[in-house]
Every structure is written in structure tokens, then in C-alpha cells.
Coordinates of C-alpha atoms in Angstrom, one line a residue:
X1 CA 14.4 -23.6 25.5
X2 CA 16.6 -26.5 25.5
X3 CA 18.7 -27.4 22.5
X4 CA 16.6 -30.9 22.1
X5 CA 13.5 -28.6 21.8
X6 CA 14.9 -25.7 19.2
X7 CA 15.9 -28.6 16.8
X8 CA 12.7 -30.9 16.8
X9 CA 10.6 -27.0 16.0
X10 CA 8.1 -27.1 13.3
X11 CA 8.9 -24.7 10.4
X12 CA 6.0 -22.6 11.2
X13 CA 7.1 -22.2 14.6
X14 CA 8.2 -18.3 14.9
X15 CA 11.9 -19.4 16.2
X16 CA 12.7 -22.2 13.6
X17 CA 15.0 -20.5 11.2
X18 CA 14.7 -20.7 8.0
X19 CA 17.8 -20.8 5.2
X20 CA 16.3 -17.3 4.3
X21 CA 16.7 -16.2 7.9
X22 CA 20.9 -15.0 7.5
X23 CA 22.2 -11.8 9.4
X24 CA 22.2 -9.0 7.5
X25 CA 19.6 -9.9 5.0
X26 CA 17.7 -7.1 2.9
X27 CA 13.6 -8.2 3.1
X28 CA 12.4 -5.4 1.1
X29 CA 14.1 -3.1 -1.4
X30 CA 12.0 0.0 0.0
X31 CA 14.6 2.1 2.4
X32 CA 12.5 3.5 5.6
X33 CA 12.8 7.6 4.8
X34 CA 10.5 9.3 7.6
X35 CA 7.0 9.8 7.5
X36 CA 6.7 10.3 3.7
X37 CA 7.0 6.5 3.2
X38 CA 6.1 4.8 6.3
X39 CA 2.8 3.5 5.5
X40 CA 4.5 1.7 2.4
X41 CA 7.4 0.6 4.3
X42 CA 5.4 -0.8 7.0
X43 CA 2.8 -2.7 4.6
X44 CA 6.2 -4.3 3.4
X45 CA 8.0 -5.5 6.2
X46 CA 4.5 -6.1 7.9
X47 CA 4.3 -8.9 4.3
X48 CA 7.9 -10.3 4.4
X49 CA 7.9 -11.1 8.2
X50 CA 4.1 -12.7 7.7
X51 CA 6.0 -14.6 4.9
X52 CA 8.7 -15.3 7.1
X53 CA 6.4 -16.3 10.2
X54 CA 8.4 -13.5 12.2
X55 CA 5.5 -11.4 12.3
X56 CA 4.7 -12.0 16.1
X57 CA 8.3 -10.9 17.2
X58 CA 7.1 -6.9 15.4
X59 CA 3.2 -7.0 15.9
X60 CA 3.3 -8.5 19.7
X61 CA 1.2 -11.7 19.0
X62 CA 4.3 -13.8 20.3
X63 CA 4.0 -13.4 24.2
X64 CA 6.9 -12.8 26.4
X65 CA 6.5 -16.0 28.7
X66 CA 7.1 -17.9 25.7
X67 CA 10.2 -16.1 23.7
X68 CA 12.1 -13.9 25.6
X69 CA 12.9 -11.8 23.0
X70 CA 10.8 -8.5 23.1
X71 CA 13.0 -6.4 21.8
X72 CA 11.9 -6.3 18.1
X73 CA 8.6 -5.6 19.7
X74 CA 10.1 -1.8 21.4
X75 CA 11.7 -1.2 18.1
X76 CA 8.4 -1.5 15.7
X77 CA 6.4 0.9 18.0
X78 CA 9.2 3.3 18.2
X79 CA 8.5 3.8 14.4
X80 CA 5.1 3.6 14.4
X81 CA 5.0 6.5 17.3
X82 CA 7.8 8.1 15.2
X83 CA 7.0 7.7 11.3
X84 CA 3.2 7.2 11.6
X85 CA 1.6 10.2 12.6
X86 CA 1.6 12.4 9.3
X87 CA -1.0 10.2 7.6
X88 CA -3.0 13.3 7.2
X89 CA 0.0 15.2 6.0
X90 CA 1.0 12.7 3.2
X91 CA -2.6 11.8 2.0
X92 CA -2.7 15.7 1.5
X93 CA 0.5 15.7 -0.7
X94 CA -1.1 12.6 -2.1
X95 CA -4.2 14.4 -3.5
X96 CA -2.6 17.5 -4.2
X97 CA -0.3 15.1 -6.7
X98 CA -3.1 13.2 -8.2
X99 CA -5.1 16.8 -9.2
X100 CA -2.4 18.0 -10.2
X101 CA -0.8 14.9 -12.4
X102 CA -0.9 15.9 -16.1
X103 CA -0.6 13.8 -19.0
X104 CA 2.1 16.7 -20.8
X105 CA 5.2 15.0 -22.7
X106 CA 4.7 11.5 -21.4
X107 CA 3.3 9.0 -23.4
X108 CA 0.0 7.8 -21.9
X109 CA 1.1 4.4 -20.3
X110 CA 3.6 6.7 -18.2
X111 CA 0.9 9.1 -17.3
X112 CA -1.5 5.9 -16.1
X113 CA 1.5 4.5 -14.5
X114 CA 2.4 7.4 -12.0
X115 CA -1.6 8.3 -11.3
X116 CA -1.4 4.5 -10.5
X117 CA 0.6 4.5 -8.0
X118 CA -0.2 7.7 -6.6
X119 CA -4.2 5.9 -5.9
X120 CA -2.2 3.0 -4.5
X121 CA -0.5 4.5 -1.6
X122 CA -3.8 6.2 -0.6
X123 CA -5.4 2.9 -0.9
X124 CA -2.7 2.1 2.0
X125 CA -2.8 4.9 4.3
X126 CA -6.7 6.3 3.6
X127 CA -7.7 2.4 4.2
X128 CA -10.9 3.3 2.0
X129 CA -13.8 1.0 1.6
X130 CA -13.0 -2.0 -0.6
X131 CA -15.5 -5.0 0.1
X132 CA -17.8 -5.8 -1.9
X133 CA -20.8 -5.9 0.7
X134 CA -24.0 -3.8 -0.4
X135 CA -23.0 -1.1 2.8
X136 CA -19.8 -0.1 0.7
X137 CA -20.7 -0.3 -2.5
X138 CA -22.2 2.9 -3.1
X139 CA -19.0 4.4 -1.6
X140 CA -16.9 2.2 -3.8
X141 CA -18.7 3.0 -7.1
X142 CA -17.8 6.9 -5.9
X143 CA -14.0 6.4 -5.6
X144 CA -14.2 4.3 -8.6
X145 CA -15.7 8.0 -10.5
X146 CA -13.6 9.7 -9.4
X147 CA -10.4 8.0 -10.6
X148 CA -12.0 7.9 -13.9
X149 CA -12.7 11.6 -14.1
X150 CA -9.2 12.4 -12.4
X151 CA -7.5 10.4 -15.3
X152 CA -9.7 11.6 -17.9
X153 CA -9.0 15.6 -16.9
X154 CA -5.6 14.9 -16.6
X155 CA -5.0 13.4 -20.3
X156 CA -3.7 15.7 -23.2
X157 CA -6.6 17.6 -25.0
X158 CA -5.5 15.4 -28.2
X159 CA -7.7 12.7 -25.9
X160 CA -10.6 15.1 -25.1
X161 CA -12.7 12.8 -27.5
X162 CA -12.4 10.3 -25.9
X163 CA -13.9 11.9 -22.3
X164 CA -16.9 12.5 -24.7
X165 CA -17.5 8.9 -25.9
X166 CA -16.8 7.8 -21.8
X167 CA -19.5 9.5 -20.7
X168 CA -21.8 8.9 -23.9
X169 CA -21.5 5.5 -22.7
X170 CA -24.9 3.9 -20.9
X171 CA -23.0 2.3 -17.9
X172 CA -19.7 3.9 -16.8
X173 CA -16.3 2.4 -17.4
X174 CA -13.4 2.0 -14.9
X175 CA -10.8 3.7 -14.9
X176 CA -8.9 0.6 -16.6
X177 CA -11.4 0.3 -19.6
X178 CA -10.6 3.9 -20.1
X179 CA -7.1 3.8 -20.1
X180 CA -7.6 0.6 -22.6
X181 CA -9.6 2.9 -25.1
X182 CA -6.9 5.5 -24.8
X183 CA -4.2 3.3 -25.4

């Protein structure tokens, strides 16, 4: 491009630089580790370069006739072929943590906390039905169960009570109403 055309771009044009744009620049706080973490890491950097309108340069959207900069392009799917192959693996570990997460010492806030996030990095890598459309909600309402019941069997027995009174209930809570009852 000639120099008269880089300084007249628009700043939603993928090549206008922003003053957020300097070399050397941390996006995200999350470190890429290997497979473990690459769905998270990828959701991430997939956000801050959408914020950044860089997106295209990663995701391929910006075609090579028009930037001749590919490169960023090679390096994405070289961690996607790399990191993103285990999803199996890690929603395995996933659900082996979340039946296995147990209320013990922490205080119940804690306990909610780590089952928390636990649920969300499935959400990320399972891609589970989340619409509200009258197809999914039947699977929805399920998941939505079964996070209650996995936080209410994890909880101390000092809480068993309050399983009782959940279920004694006409309509079932979520799994946020039962944490508020707890707390």
C-alpha cells in the first residue's frame, strides 16, 4: 500500500494501528501451556484480537491479495494442529475433577468457586447446547440438574439439609439459587 493510503485507514481497518498495538505487548495474562489449556487460551486471544480488529490476520478472514502478511495465519494453525487435539483428554480430567470436587476445609464460596470454573472450561471445549430455542431446552434443563446435584453431593454433610429442602421444592432451583441458600 502506499504511504498516502496507510495514513487516511479507517480505525476498523485490520492494518490501522492502534495506540494499544506496541511490540511486545501482553493481550492476555493466560500463558499458552500445551494442550491442558488451549481451548482457554484460544477463546482469549480469539477475544483480544476481535477487540483489536486483528482477528482476520489469525482466523484467515483477511485474504492474501489484500495484506500480504500471512504469516500470523501459519502460526495459529500450527497451534491449533498442535495444542487442540486432546479435547477429549482434558474434558475427561475435567469430569473426573468436578465428581471428584469436595466441599472438605474450604469454606463454601471456595468450594462453588473452583466447581465454577471447572463447568466453565467445559462450557468452552464440550461447546454444549446453550440457546434458548425449544430443540435445546430439554438438553439444557439436564445440564442445568446435573450441576445442581454435582454441587449438592459435593457439599459437607453439615449441608445435607439443605439437599432435602432442594428437592422438596415444587420446581427445581439452579445451581445458583442453591449455592444462595447455602450461603
Amino acid at each position: 500500500m502506499a504511504d498516502n493510503e496507510v495514513s487516511s485507514l479507517d480505525a476498523n481497518h485490520p492494518l490501522f494501528l492502534q495506540t494499544s498495538d506496541a511490540l511486545g505487548l501482553v493481550l492476555i495474562p493466560l500463558k499458552l501451556t500445551g494442550p491442558e489449556n488451549y481451548a482457554l487460551w484460544s477463546r482469549a486471544i480469539k477475544l483480544a484480537l476481535r477487540g483489536n480488529v486483528k482477528l482476520g490476520f489469525v482466523d484467515g478472514s483477511c485474504v492474501k491479495a489484500l495484506y500480504m502478511h500471512r504469516m500470523q495465519k501459519k502460526v495459529w494453525a500450527d497451534f491449533q494442529e498442535r495444542f487442540d487435539r486432546s479435547n477429549l483428554t482434558r474434558i475427561y480430567h475435567l469430569w473426573t475433577a468436578i465428581e471428584t470436587l469436595r466441599q472438605g476445609t474450604n469454606l463454601v464460596t471456595s468450594y462453588y468457586s473452583k466447581m465454577k470454573d471447572l463447568w466453565d472450561e467445559l462450557d468452552v471445549i464440550a461447546l454444549l447446547a446453550s440457546c434458548d430455542c425449544e430443540e435445546s431446552r430439554p438438553s439444557v434443563e439436564l445440564l442445568k440438574n446435573i450441576r445442581l446435584l454435582q454441587f449438592l453431593v459435593g457439599l459437607n454433610e453439615s449441608y445435607g439439609n439443605i439437599g432435602s429442602n432442594v428437592f422438596a421444592k415444587r420446581l427445581v432451583i439452579t445451581v445458583n439459587e442453591a449455592y444462595a441458600i447455602v450461603t
